[in-house]
Amino acid sequence: MERINTKWVAAAASIWIQSFSGATYTFAIYSSILKSSQSYDQSTLDFVSVFKDIGGTFGIISGFLYTAMTSKSRSGCGGPWVVVFVGLVQWFVGFFFIWASVVGLIAPPPVPVMCLFVFLAGHSLPFFNTANVVTAARNFSRYGGTAVGIMQGFLGLSGAILIQLYHAVCGGEGNPATFILLLAIVPTFVMFLTLPFVRVYETITTSDKKHLDGLSVISLIIAAYLMVIITVENVLGLSRSMQIFSFILVLLLLASPLFVAVRALREERQTLSSLDRPVLDTSALLDPPSSIIFPDGDHVVAEDSNILEAMSTVNFWLLFLAMLCGMGSGFATINNMRQIGESLRYSSVQLNSLVSLWSIWNFLGRFGAGYVSDIFLHKHSWPRPVFIAITLGVMAIGHIIVASGLQGSLYAGSVLIGMAYGSQWSLMPTITSEIFGIRHMGTIYFTISIAGPVGSYILSVKVIGYFYDKVASEDDNSCFGSQCFRTSFMIMASVALFGSLVACVLFFRTSKFYKNLVAKRNLK
């Protein structure tokens, strides 16, 4: 059994958990039935959705729990699986009571109570993400950008995977209430089976890059397959039997990381059989980093900074502000995707496809930003913050395209916004681990992530909800036409552009630090 428990099996288990935990990105599927069943107007729906975002990024508790459960003093009686389990309980309770409210099993709860249910469902995500992302960063620390990108990428794909599950069970149009019940049951079962295998192995081998590339190829194949299925479903339609068959193929593809784990174990055994002892090296990130102070006086790294030490630096707040602009406008877009499509008279099938395709673009941003930033860091010593600046600039262009209201603008704009939004979720945690150290990464990472729902609240409720209700019909609170969201998205474009400028400041402040980091790793 001990030979089965390797970091590659842990990676495969984490991939499965990530692949079924992204219900946050499927809110547009059931937002309409939540709105109608609870008699909400658009501003109230946006207000409730913000608590999903708050829960999904409020990871301070999960960060502290992870640190406690993975400390050396608790070896043998804890581990990342405890963090996953705590998240799993919240997941089931949250989605079960949302479903019970929608179908009338319980009386329609007051808005604050519904906000609590939505918060619990969303608050499970930081526990899953902390356990899987931080464990991947520790297990594959020399290629942290790639490892984090893979984990975050599968989280991005999970929206499309969950929607494929929905179609396989309920057919094309389906019943959104049934989808909520599926969210409560199926991921709970999958995660409960896989959580015992998520463990920390703080060593690296020379074959890490090769096998991580194997996982990268698998993730790209799954993304390409899902994109083809979604496109065919949207253009030609799929029979019920084909929908079931296509989802079975998705499950088989998700099982393929186990083959990478088996191959890695076989190569490790061959290496061990030819040596007296294994050739293992401790990661540069796991070595206590020396304190580095540059002429501007900014304390870039203290020895594995805790949250208070990190918050005392300018770099922390620059990263926080950039994420407020990028994650905030991304959250606001996905939360209102269905309402934007309905205002432009998209069909239900088109809207479901749009949400599924968002998951693909989200994946490409999460995976691509981690992988590409690793290449440019190792080969050219490019600081990762430069990629935040670039992607937020791309996001601003996407917002402008959506604001135009032209035919197909929502599809084209969502490609750019989805990829740019996804990029933040792999760049930010990797930058956090590099600037502030890895020991308290979970706590610092999710503290910065709070910027997302803060920005989402401002942009969803105070901007999108306000301008939508201003032009909506007084009879049924509906609005049709490009004017419904044009002003809101022009404002969000300006916000994203401002975030890009903030990231440029962070880029210049950390350029010397990253050159030293690359030099240190090359000496290993």
XYZ file of N, CA and C in Angstrom, residues 43-131:
267
model
N -31.004 42.445 -8.833
C -30.062 42.910 -7.807
C -29.976 41.929 -6.639
N -31.134 41.342 -6.258
C -31.131 40.367 -5.168
C -30.386 39.104 -5.575
N -30.614 38.659 -6.830
C -29.896 37.483 -7.315
C -28.395 37.738 -7.320
N -27.988 38.917 -7.784
C -26.564 39.254 -7.788
C -26.014 39.308 -6.364
N -26.831 39.818 -5.432
C -26.407 39.887 -4.031
C -26.179 38.485 -3.467
N -27.105 37.555 -3.759
C -26.960 36.176 -3.290
C -25.730 35.528 -3.920
N -25.524 35.783 -5.211
C -24.400 35.154 -5.912
C -23.055 35.619 -5.355
N -23.018 36.826 -4.815
C -21.769 37.331 -4.241
C -21.315 36.450 -3.073
N -22.277 35.882 -2.322
C -21.903 35.031 -1.195
C -21.295 33.711 -1.669
N -21.649 33.284 -2.867
C -20.956 32.155 -3.481
C -19.495 32.514 -3.711
N -19.274 33.728 -4.203
C -17.909 34.181 -4.464
C -17.130 34.399 -3.168
N -17.822 34.965 -2.156
C -17.160 35.162 -0.857
C -16.750 33.818 -0.281
N -17.681 32.861 -0.292
C -17.362 31.526 0.213
C -16.256 30.873 -0.581
N -16.282 31.072 -1.909
C -15.305 30.428 -2.772
C -13.905 30.962 -2.651
N -13.740 32.115 -2.037
C -12.401 32.697 -1.914
C -11.994 32.978 -0.475
N -12.903 32.756 0.478
C -12.558 32.985 1.878
C -11.843 31.738 2.408
N -10.536 31.699 2.185
C -9.772 30.498 2.490
C -8.844 30.608 3.678
N -9.047 31.603 4.520
C -8.158 31.753 5.672
C -8.260 30.538 6.589
N -9.500 30.082 6.831
C -9.700 28.926 7.716
C -9.063 27.685 7.108
N -9.295 27.463 5.813
C -8.716 26.285 5.153
C -7.195 26.361 5.150
N -6.643 27.584 5.018
C -5.196 27.744 5.044
C -4.599 27.388 6.392
N -5.219 27.888 7.458
C -4.740 27.556 8.806
C -4.885 26.059 9.081
N -6.012 25.479 8.641
C -6.237 24.047 8.860
C -5.200 23.219 8.115
N -4.899 23.625 6.880
C -3.895 22.891 6.096
C -2.536 22.941 6.779
N -2.147 24.135 7.236
C -0.855 24.274 7.914
C -0.795 23.389 9.151
N -1.898 23.364 9.910
C -1.940 22.544 11.128
C -1.896 21.058 10.803
N -2.630 20.642 9.776
C -2.736 19.213 9.452
C -1.505 18.665 8.744
N -0.668 19.531 8.175
C 0.523 19.053 7.460
C 1.819 19.391 8.182
N 1.721 19.922 9.388
C 2.937 20.205 10.150
C 3.606 18.898 10.564
N 4.913 18.943 10.739
C 5.671 17.729 11.049
C 5.233 17.102 12.369
N 4.755 17.929 13.281
C 4.348 17.408 14.591
C 3.095 16.545 14.512
N 2.356 16.655 13.361
C 1.125 15.886 13.225
C 1.260 14.768 12.205
N 2.480 14.448 11.799
C 2.676 13.389 10.817
C 2.084 12.081 11.333
N 1.257 11.467 10.475
C 0.637 10.207 10.844
C -0.773 10.360 11.372
N -1.153 11.564 11.840
C -2.505 11.746 12.378
C -3.231 12.908 11.708
N -2.769 13.300 10.553
C -3.426 14.369 9.809
C -3.007 14.310 8.358
N -3.201 15.391 7.660
C -2.820 15.446 6.261
C -3.841 16.245 5.465
N -3.558 16.493 4.178
C -4.478 17.265 3.332
C -5.876 16.666 3.244
N -6.006 15.332 3.430
C -7.320 14.699 3.302
C -8.311 15.250 4.332
N -7.814 15.674 5.496
C -8.694 16.258 6.514
C -9.315 17.548 5.985
N -8.508 18.348 5.285
C -8.983 19.607 4.711
C -10.048 19.328 3.657
N -9.818 18.308 2.816
C -10.807 17.937 1.798
C -12.110 17.497 2.452
N -12.028 16.717 3.507
C -13.226 16.200 4.172
C -14.069 17.330 4.759
N -13.422 18.297 5.392
C -14.161 19.432 5.959
C -14.881 20.193 4.845
N -14.220 20.361 3.713
C -14.866 21.011 2.573
C -16.026 20.200 2.037
N -15.876 18.877 2.058
C -16.907 17.986 1.529
C -18.220 18.106 2.314
N -18.112 18.207 3.613
C -19.311 18.360 4.454
C -20.042 19.655 4.092
N -19.298 20.738 3.941
C -19.920 22.019 3.590
C -20.565 21.957 2.209
N -19.898 21.316 1.282
C -20.410 21.163 -0.087
C -21.784 20.507 -0.068
N -21.894 19.352 0.585
C -23.150 18.613 0.579
C -24.260 19.399 1.270
N -23.972 19.961 2.433
C -24.995 20.707 3.179
C -25.486 21.900 2.360
N -24.552 22.653 1.775
C -24.931 23.836 1.011
C -25.808 23.517 -0.171
N -25.379 22.591 -1.037
C -26.140 22.290 -2.247
C -27.447 21.554 -1.934
N -27.455 20.715 -0.916
C -28.689 20.011 -0.575
C -29.780 20.997 -0.162
N -29.444 21.984 0.645
C -30.467 22.921 1.106
C -30.846 23.937 0.029
N -29.925 24.249 -0.889
C -30.313 25.069 -2.046
C -31.348 24.323 -2.869
N -31.093 23.031 -3.125
C -32.045 22.207 -3.880
C -33.379 22.107 -3.150
N -33.336 21.863 -1.835
C -34.563 21.734 -1.055
C -35.388 23.022 -1.109
N -34.720 24.166 -1.145
C -35.425 25.450 -1.231
C -36.066 25.644 -2.599
N -35.350 25.271 -3.648
C -35.837 25.479 -5.012
C -37.041 24.593 -5.321
N -37.013 23.332 -4.889
C -38.110 22.392 -5.219
C -39.248 22.471 -4.212
N -39.106 23.271 -3.164
C -40.179 23.419 -2.199
C -40.186 22.396 -1.085
N -39.109 21.644 -0.942
C -39.027 20.675 0.155
C -39.027 21.396 1.493
N -38.464 22.586 1.514
C -38.555 23.461 2.681
C -39.140 24.792 2.216
N -39.670 25.563 3.127
C -40.252 26.856 2.777
C -39.172 27.783 2.240
N -39.528 28.674 1.301
C -38.526 29.612 0.783
C -37.839 30.363 1.923
N -36.553 30.207 2.055
C -35.850 30.841 3.191
C -35.697 32.340 2.975
N -35.534 33.102 4.047
C -35.194 34.530 3.895
C -33.883 34.668 3.122
N -33.706 35.819 2.528
C -32.496 36.050 1.718
C -31.208 35.781 2.508
N -31.090 36.223 3.764
C -29.856 35.926 4.507
C -29.601 34.428 4.685
N -30.670 33.638 4.842
C -30.500 32.185 5.000
C -30.052 31.563 3.684
N -30.662 32.019 2.566
C -30.215 31.521 1.264
C -28.758 31.907 1.028
N -28.377 33.095 1.455
C -26.971 33.510 1.331
C -26.060 32.557 2.109
N -26.548 32.068 3.271
C -25.765 31.116 4.061
C -25.592 29.801 3.313
N -26.679 29.290 2.706
C -26.591 28.039 1.935
C -25.594 28.187 0.784
N -25.713 29.312 0.068
C -24.826 29.555 -1.072
C -23.386 29.718 -0.591
N -23.211 30.390 0.542
C -21.868 30.557 1.111
C -21.244 29.211 1.459
N -22.009 28.313 2.107
C -21.477 26.994 2.476
C -21.053 26.214 1.241
N -21.899 26.232 0.202
C -21.557 25.515 -1.031
C -20.279 26.079 -1.639
N -20.159 27.406 -1.634
C -18.964 28.023 -2.188
C -17.747 27.883 -1.297
N -17.963 27.889 0.032
C -16.845 27.845 0.973
C -16.137 26.495 0.973
N -16.755 25.481 0.378
C -16.074 24.186 0.257
C -14.888 24.282 -0.695
N -14.987 25.162 -1.698
C -13.946 25.248 -2.727
C -12.573 25.598 -2.168
N -12.435 26.576 -1.253
C -11.101 26.848 -0.704
C -10.471 25.641 -0.013
N -11.284 24.781 0.599
C -10.743 23.597 1.257
C -10.209 22.612 0.216
N -10.970 22.397 -0.869
C -10.488 21.519 -1.941
C -9.247 22.129 -2.597
N -9.331 23.423 -2.893
C -8.251 24.088 -3.612
C -6.976 24.165 -2.786
N -7.124 24.452 -1.497
C -5.948 24.497 -0.627
C -5.276 23.135 -0.571
N -6.062 22.086 -0.335
C -5.498 20.743 -0.221
C -4.797 20.325 -1.504
